[in-house]
CSV table of C-alpha atoms in Angstrom, one decimal:
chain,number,residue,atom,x,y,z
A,273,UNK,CA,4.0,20.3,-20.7
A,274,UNK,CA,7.7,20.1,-20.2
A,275,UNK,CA,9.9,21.0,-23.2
A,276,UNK,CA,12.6,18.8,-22.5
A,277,UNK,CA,12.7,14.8,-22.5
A,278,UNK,CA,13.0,12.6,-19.5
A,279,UNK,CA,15.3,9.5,-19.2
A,280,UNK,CA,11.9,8.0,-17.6
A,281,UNK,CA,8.4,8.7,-17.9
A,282,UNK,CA,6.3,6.9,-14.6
A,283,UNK,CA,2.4,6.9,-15.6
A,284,UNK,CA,0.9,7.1,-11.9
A,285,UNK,CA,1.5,9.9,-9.4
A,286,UNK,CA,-0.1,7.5,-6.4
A,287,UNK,CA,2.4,6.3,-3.5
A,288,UNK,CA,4.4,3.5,-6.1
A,289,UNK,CA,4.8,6.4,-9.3
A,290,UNK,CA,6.1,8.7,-6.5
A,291,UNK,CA,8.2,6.0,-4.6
A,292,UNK,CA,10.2,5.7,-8.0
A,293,UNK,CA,10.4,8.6,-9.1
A,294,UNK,CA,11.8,9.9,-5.3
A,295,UNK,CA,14.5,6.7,-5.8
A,296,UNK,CA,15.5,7.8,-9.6
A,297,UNK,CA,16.2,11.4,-8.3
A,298,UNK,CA,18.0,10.1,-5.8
A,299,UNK,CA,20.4,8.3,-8.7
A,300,UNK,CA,20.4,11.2,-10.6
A,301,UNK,CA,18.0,10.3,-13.2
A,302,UNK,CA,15.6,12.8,-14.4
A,303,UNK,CA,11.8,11.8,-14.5
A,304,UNK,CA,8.2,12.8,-15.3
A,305,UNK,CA,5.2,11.4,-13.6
A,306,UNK,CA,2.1,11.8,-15.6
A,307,UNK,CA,-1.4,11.4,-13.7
A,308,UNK,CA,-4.8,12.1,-14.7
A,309,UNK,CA,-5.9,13.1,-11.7
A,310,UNK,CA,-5.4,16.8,-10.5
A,311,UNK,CA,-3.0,15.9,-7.9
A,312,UNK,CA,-0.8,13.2,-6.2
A,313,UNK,CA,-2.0,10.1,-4.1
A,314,UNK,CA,-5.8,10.8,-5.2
A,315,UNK,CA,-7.1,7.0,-5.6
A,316,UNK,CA,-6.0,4.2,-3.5
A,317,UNK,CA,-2.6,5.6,-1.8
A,318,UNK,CA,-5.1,7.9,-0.2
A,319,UNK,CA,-7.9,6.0,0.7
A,320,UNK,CA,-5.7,3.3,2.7
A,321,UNK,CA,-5.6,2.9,6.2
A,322,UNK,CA,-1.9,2.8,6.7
A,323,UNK,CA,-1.2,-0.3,8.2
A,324,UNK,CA,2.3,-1.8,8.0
A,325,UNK,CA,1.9,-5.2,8.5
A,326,UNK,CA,3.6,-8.4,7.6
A,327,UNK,CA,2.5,-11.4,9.4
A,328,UNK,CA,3.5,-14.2,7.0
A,329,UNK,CA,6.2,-16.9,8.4
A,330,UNK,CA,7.9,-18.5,5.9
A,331,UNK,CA,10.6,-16.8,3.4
A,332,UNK,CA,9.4,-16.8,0.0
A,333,UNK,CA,9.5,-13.9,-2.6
A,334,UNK,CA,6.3,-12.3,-1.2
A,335,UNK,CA,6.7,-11.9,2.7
A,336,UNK,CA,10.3,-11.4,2.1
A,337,UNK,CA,9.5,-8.1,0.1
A,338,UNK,CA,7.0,-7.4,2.8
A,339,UNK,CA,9.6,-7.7,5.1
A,340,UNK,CA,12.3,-5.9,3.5
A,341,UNK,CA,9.9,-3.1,2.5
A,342,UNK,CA,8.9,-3.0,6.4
A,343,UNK,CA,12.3,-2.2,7.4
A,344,UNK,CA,13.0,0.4,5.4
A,345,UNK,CA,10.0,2.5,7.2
A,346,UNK,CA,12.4,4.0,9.8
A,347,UNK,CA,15.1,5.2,7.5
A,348,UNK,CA,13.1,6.7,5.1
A,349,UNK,CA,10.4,8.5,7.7
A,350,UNK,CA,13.7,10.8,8.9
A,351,UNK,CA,15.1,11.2,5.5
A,352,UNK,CA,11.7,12.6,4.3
A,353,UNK,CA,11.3,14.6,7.2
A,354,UNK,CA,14.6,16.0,6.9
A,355,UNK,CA,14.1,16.8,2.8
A,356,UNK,CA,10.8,17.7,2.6
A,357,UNK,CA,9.8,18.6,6.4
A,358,UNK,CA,6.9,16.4,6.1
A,359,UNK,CA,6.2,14.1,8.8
A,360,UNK,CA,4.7,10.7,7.3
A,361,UNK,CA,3.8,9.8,11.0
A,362,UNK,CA,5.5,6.5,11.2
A,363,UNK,CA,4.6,5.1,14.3
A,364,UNK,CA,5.3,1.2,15.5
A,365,UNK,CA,1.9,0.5,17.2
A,366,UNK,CA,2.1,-3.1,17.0
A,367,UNK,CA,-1.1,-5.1,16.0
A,368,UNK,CA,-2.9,-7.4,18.3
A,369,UNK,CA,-5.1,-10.1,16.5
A,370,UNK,CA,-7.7,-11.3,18.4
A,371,UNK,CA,-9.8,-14.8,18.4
A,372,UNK,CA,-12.8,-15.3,19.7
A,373,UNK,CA,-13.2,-19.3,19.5
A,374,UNK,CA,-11.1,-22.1,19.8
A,375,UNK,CA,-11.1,-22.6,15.6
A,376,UNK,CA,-9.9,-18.7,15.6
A,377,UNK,CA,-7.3,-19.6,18.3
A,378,UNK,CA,-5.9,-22.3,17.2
A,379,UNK,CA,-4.7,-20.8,13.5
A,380,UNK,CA,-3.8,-17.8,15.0
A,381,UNK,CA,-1.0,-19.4,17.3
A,382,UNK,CA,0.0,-22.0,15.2
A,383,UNK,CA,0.8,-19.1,13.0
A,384,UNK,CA,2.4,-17.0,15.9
A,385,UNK,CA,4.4,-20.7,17.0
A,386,UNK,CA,6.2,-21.0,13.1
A,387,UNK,CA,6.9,-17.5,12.7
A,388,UNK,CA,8.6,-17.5,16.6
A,389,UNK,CA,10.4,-21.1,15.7
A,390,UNK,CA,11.4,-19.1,12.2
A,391,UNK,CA,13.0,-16.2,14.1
A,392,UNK,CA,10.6,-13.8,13.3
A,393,UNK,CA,8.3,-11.8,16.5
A,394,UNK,CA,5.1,-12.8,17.6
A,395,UNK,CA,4.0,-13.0,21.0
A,396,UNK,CA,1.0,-15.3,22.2
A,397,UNK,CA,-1.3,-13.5,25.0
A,398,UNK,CA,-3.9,-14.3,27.5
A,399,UNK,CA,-7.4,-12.8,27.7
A,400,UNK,CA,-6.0,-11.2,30.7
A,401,UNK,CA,-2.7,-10.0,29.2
A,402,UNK,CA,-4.8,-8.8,26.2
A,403,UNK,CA,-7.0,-6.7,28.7
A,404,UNK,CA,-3.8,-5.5,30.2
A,405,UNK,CA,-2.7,-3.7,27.3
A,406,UNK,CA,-5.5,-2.9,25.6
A,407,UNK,CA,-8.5,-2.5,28.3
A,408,UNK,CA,-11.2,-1.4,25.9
A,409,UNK,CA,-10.9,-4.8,23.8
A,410,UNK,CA,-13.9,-7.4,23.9
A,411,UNK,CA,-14.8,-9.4,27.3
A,412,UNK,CA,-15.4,-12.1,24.6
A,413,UNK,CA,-11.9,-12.7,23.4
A,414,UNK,CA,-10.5,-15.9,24.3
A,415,UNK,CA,-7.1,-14.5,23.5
A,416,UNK,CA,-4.6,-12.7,21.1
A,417,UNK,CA,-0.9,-12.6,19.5
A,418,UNK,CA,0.8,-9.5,19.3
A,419,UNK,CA,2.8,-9.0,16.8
A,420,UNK,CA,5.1,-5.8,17.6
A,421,UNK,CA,7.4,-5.0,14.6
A,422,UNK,CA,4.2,-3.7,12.7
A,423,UNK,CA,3.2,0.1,12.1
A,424,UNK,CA,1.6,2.7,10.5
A,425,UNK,CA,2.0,5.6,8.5
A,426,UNK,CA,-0.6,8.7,7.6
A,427,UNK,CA,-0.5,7.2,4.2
A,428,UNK,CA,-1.3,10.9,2.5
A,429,UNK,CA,1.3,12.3,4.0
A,430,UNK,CA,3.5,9.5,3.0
A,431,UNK,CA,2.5,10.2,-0.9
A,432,UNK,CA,2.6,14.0,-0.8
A,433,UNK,CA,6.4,13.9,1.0
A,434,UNK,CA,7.9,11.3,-1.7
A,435,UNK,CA,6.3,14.0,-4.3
A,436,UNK,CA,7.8,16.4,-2.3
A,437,UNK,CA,11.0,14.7,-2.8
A,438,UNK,CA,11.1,13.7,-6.1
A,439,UNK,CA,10.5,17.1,-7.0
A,440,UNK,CA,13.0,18.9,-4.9
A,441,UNK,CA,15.5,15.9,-7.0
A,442,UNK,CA,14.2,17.7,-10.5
A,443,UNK,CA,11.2,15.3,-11.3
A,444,UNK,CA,8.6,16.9,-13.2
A,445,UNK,CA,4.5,16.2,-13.0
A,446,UNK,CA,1.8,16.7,-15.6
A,447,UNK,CA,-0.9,16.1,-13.6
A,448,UNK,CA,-4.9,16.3,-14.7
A,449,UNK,CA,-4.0,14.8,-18.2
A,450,UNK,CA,-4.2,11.3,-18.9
A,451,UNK,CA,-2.3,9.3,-21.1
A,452,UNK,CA,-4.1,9.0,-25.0
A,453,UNK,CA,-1.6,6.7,-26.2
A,454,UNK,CA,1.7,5.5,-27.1
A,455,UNK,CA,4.2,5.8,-29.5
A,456,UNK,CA,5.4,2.3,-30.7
A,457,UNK,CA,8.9,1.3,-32.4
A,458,UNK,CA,9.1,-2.4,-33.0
A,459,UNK,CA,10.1,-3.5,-29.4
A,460,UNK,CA,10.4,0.1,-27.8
A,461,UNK,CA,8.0,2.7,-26.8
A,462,UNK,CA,10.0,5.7,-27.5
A,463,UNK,CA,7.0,7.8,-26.4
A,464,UNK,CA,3.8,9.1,-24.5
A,465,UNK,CA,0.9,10.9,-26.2
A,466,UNK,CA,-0.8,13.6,-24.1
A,467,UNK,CA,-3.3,16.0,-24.8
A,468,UNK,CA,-2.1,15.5,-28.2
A,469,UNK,CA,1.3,16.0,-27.6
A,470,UNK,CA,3.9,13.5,-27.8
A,471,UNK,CA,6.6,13.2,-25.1
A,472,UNK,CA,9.7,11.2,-25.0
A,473,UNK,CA,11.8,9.0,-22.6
A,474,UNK,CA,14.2,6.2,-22.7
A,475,UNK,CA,12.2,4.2,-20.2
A,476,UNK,CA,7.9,4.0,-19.2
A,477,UNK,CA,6.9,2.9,-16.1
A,478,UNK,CA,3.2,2.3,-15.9
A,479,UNK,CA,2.0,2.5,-12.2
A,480,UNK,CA,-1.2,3.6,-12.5
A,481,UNK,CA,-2.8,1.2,-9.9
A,482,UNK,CA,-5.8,-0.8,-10.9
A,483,UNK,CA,-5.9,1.4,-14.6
A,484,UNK,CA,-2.7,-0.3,-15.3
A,485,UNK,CA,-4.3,-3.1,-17.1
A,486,UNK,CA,-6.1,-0.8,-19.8
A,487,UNK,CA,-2.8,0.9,-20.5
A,488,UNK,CA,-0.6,-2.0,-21.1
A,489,UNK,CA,-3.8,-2.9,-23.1
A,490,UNK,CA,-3.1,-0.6,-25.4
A,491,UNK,CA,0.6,-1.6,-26.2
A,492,UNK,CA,-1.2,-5.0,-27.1
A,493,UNK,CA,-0.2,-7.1,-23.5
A,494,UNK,CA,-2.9,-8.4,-21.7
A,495,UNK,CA,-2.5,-8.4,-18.0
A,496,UNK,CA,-4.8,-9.4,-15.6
A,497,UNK,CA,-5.5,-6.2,-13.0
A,498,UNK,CA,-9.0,-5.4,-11.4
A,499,UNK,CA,-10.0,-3.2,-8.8
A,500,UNK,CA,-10.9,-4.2,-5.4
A,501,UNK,CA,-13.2,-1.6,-3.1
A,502,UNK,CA,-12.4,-1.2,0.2
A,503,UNK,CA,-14.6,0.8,2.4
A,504,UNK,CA,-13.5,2.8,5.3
A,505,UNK,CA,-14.9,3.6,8.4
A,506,UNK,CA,-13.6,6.6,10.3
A,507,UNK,CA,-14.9,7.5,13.8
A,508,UNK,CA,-14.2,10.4,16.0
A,509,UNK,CA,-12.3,8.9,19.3
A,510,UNK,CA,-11.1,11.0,21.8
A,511,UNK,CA,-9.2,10.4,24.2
A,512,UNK,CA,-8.3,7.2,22.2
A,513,UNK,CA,-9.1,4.1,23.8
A,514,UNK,CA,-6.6,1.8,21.5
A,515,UNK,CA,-2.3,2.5,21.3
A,516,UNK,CA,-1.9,-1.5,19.1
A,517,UNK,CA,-4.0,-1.7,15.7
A,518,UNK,CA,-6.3,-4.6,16.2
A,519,UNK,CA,-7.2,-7.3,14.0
A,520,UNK,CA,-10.1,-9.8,14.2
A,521,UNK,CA,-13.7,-10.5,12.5
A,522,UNK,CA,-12.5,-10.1,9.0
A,523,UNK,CA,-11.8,-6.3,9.6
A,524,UNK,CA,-8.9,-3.7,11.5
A,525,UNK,CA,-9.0,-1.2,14.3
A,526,UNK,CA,-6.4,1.6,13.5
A,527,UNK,CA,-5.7,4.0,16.1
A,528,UNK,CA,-4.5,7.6,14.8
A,529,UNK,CA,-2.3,10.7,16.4
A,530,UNK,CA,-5.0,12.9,15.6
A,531,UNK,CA,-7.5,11.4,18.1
A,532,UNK,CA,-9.6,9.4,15.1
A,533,UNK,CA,-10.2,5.4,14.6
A,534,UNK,CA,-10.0,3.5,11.4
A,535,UNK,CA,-12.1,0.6,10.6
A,536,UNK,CA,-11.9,-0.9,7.5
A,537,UNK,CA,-12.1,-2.8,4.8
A,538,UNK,CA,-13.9,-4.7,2.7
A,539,UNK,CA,-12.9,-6.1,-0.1
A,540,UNK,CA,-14.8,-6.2,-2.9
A,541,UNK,CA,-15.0,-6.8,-6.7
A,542,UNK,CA,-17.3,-4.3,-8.1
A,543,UNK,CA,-15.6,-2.8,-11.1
A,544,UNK,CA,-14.6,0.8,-10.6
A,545,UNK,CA,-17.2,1.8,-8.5
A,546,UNK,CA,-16.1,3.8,-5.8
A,547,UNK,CA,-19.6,4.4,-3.9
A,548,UNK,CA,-19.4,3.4,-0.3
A,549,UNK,CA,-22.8,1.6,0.7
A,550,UNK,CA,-25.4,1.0,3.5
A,551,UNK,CA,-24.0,-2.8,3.6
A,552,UNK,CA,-20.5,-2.0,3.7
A,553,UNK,CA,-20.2,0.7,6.5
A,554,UNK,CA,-22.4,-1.7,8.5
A,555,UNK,CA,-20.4,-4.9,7.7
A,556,UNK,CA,-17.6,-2.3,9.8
A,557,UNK,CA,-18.8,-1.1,12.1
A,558,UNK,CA,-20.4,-4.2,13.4
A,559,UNK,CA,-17.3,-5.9,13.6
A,560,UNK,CA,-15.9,-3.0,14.7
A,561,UNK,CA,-17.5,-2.5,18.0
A,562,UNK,CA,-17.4,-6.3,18.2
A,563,UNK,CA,-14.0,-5.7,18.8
A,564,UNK,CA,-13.7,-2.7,20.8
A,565,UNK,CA,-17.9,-1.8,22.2
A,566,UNK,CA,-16.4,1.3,23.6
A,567,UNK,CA,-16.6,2.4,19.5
A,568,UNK,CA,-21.0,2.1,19.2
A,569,UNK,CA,-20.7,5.4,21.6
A,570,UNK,CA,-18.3,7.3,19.7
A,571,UNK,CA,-18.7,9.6,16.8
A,572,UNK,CA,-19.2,8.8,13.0
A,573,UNK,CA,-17.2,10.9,11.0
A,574,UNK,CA,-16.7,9.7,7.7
A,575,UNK,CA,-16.7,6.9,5.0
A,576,UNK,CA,-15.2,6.2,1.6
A,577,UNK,CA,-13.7,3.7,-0.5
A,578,UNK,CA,-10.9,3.1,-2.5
A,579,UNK,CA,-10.1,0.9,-5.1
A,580,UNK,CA,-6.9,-1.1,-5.0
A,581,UNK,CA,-5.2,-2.7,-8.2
A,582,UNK,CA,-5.1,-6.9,-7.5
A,583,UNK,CA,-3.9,-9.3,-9.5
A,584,UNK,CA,-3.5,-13.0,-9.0
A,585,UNK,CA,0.1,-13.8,-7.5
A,586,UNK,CA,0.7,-10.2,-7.7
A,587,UNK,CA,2.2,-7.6,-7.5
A,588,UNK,CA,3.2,-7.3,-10.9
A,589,UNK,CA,7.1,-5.7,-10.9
A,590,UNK,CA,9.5,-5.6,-13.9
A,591,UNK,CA,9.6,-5.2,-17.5
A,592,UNK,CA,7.0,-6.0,-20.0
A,593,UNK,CA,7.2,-9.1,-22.5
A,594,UNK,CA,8.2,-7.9,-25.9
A,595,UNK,CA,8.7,-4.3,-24.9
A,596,UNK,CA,12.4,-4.4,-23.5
A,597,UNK,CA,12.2,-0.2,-22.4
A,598,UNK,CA,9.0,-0.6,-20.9
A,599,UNK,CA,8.3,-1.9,-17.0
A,600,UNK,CA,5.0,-2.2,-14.9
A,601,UNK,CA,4.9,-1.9,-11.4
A,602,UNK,CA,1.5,-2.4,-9.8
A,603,UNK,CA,-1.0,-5.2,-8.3
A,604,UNK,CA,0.0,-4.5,-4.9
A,605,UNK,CA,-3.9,-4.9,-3.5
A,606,UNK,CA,-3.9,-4.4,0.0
A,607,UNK,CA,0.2,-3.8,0.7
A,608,UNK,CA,0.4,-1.1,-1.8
A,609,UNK,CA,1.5,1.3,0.9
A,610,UNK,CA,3.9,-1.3,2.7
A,611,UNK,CA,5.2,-1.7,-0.2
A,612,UNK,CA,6.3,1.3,-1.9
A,613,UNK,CA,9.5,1.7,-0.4
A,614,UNK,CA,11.4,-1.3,-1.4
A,615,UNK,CA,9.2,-1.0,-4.6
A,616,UNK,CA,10.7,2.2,-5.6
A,617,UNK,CA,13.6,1.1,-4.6
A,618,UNK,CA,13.9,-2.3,-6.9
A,619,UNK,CA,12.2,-0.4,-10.2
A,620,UNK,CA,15.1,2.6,-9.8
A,621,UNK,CA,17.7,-0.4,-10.0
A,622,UNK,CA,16.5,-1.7,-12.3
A,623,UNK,CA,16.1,0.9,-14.7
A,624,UNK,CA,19.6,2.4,-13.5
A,625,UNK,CA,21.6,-0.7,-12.9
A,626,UNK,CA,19.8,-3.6,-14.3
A,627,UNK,CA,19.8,-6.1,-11.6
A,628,UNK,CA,17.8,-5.2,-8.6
A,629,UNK,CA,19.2,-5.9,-5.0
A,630,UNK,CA,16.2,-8.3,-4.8
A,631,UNK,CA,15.4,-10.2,-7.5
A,632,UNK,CA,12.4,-9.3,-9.2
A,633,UNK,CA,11.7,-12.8,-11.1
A,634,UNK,CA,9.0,-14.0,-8.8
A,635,UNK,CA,7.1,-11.4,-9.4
A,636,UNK,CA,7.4,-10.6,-13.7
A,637,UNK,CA,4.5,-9.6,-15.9
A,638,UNK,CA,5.4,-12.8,-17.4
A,639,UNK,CA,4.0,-14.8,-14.9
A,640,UNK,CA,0.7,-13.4,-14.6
């Protein structure tokens, strides 16, 4: 345990408690992250696929995070690299969505037209053009949009360099002990019970994912998270037949550096069971090889699941109602890696400044 207090404690050592607490170092301020788990990233920040995508076309609070998170990618893959010589393996693949009917086609362009008449990229493909890039796609597509400002990331890496980070700037990590409770005083928390001991901060961030909502539960505010499993398909491809992600039938293709395939995920709300199932690897890989038939003659590697935190109208960012020193940053479902950048990012000015470079109201425990 560390024998000296922190200016913050962040309850969460996935990719958002990391994010902050790599942006708080950065400010000078001197953390603790406190996970249960034995090490960093071991739920849903490692169970992702990766995927950077934002897709949306109008500019409201929501794709305009997305957006702004998106564009920090570049930036931050160097400076990690340069700090921590951990590559996150940021690469902009582009994803192509696919349609295989005229319903399909129709939604998917009229989303590609706004977004292009909105100054945003999108580019509206042929069967033939589709082939032309991406030969091992479908004979059955009728078409596709690419959308080329979208990426990916080796999401553990991602985690274990922000760690890597925070903890070169002087954060500290408890990790393998959860939090037993809280010290209350009238509208403050002014500390964090663990393994009996009590620990103290000026501010608590609780980013614990989809176990956020038991731990505000026990400062007495009800919010509204659940976790969503996603299964994960990974298949042994090599040489890779796919440079673009690929999206269509409900799931997405993810090519990686190291020769392997992605194809996930559902989504589905099971409580915290983290099993993967006969029904769910199928539902992938059907849809899967739908997508790209080269993929039924590759080999299976692996499957798991992950559960993400969701939360209607989420995520859930800023400080909690009637506790003025205490802030929650989770909900993120599906965008929780996308997201963690400008994430840790608004939460560190927050807590260091007060008034966030993007404002955080749309998106307040309040509303939820």
């Amino acid at each position: 345990m560390p024998t000296v207090d922190s200016d913050a404690i962040i309850i969460g050592a996935g990719v958002i408690g990391c994010a902050i607490a790599y942006n708080l170092g950065k400010a000078g301020v001197k953390s603790l992250v406190i996970d249960k788990a034995g090490g960093v990233g071991r739920e849903a920040s490692w169970a992702g696929a990766g995927v950077l995508t934002s897709h949306a076309s109008t500019r409201e609070p929501y794709p305009e995070l997305c957006r702004a998170s998106l564009a920090l990618f570049p930036s931050l893959a160097d400076e990690l690299k340069a700090r921590t010589q951990i590559d996150i393996e940021f690469i902009r693949s582009g994803t192509l969505s696919l349609f295989f009917d005229e319903e399909e086609k129709a939604g998917v362009i009229g989303l590609a037209e706004r977004r292009i008449d909105r100054g945003f990229s999108a580019e509206v493909l042929t069967p033939e053009q589709v082939w032309e890039i991406e030969p091992a796609v479908s004979k059955s597509v009728v078409g596709g949009v690419r959308f080329p400002e979208d990426a990916q990331v080796r999401n553990p890496k991602l985690v274990r360099a922000l760690a890597k980070g925070a903890a070169l700037l002087g954060t500290q990590f408890v990790l393998g002990n959860p939090v037993d409770g809280f010290l209350r005083e009238k509208d403050r928390i002014s500390g964090v019970k663990v393994n009996g001991e009590l620990l103290h901060a000026d501010t608590i961030v609780i980013a614990a994912g989809c176990w956020s909502g038991a731990l505000v539960g026990k400062l007495g505010v009800h919010l509204p998270i659940q976790p969503s499993r996603g299964q994960i398909v990974l298949v042994d491809c090599m040489p890779l037949v796919l440079t673009h992600t690929i999206d269509g039938l409900g799931v997405y293709v993810v090519p990686r550096s190291d020769g392997k395939i992605l194809i996930g995920a559902t989504v589905e709300f099971v409580g915290y069971d983290k099993r993967t199932t006969l029904v769910g690897v199928q539902q992938m890989i059907e849809a899967g090889t739908m997508l790209i038939p080269e993929l039924a003659g590759m080999t299976f590697a692996q499957a798991w699941a992950g559960l993400r935190p969701h939360i209607a109208n989420g995520p859930s960012l800023g400080r909690l109602p009637g506790l003025e020193n205490v802030i929650i940053a989770s909900g993120h479902f599906k965008n929780g890696i996308l997201l963690a950048p400008i994430t840790g990012a608004l939460i560190s000015e927050l807590i260091t400044t007060g008034t966030p470079s993007l404002s955080l109201e749309p998106f307040s425990p309040s509303m939820n």
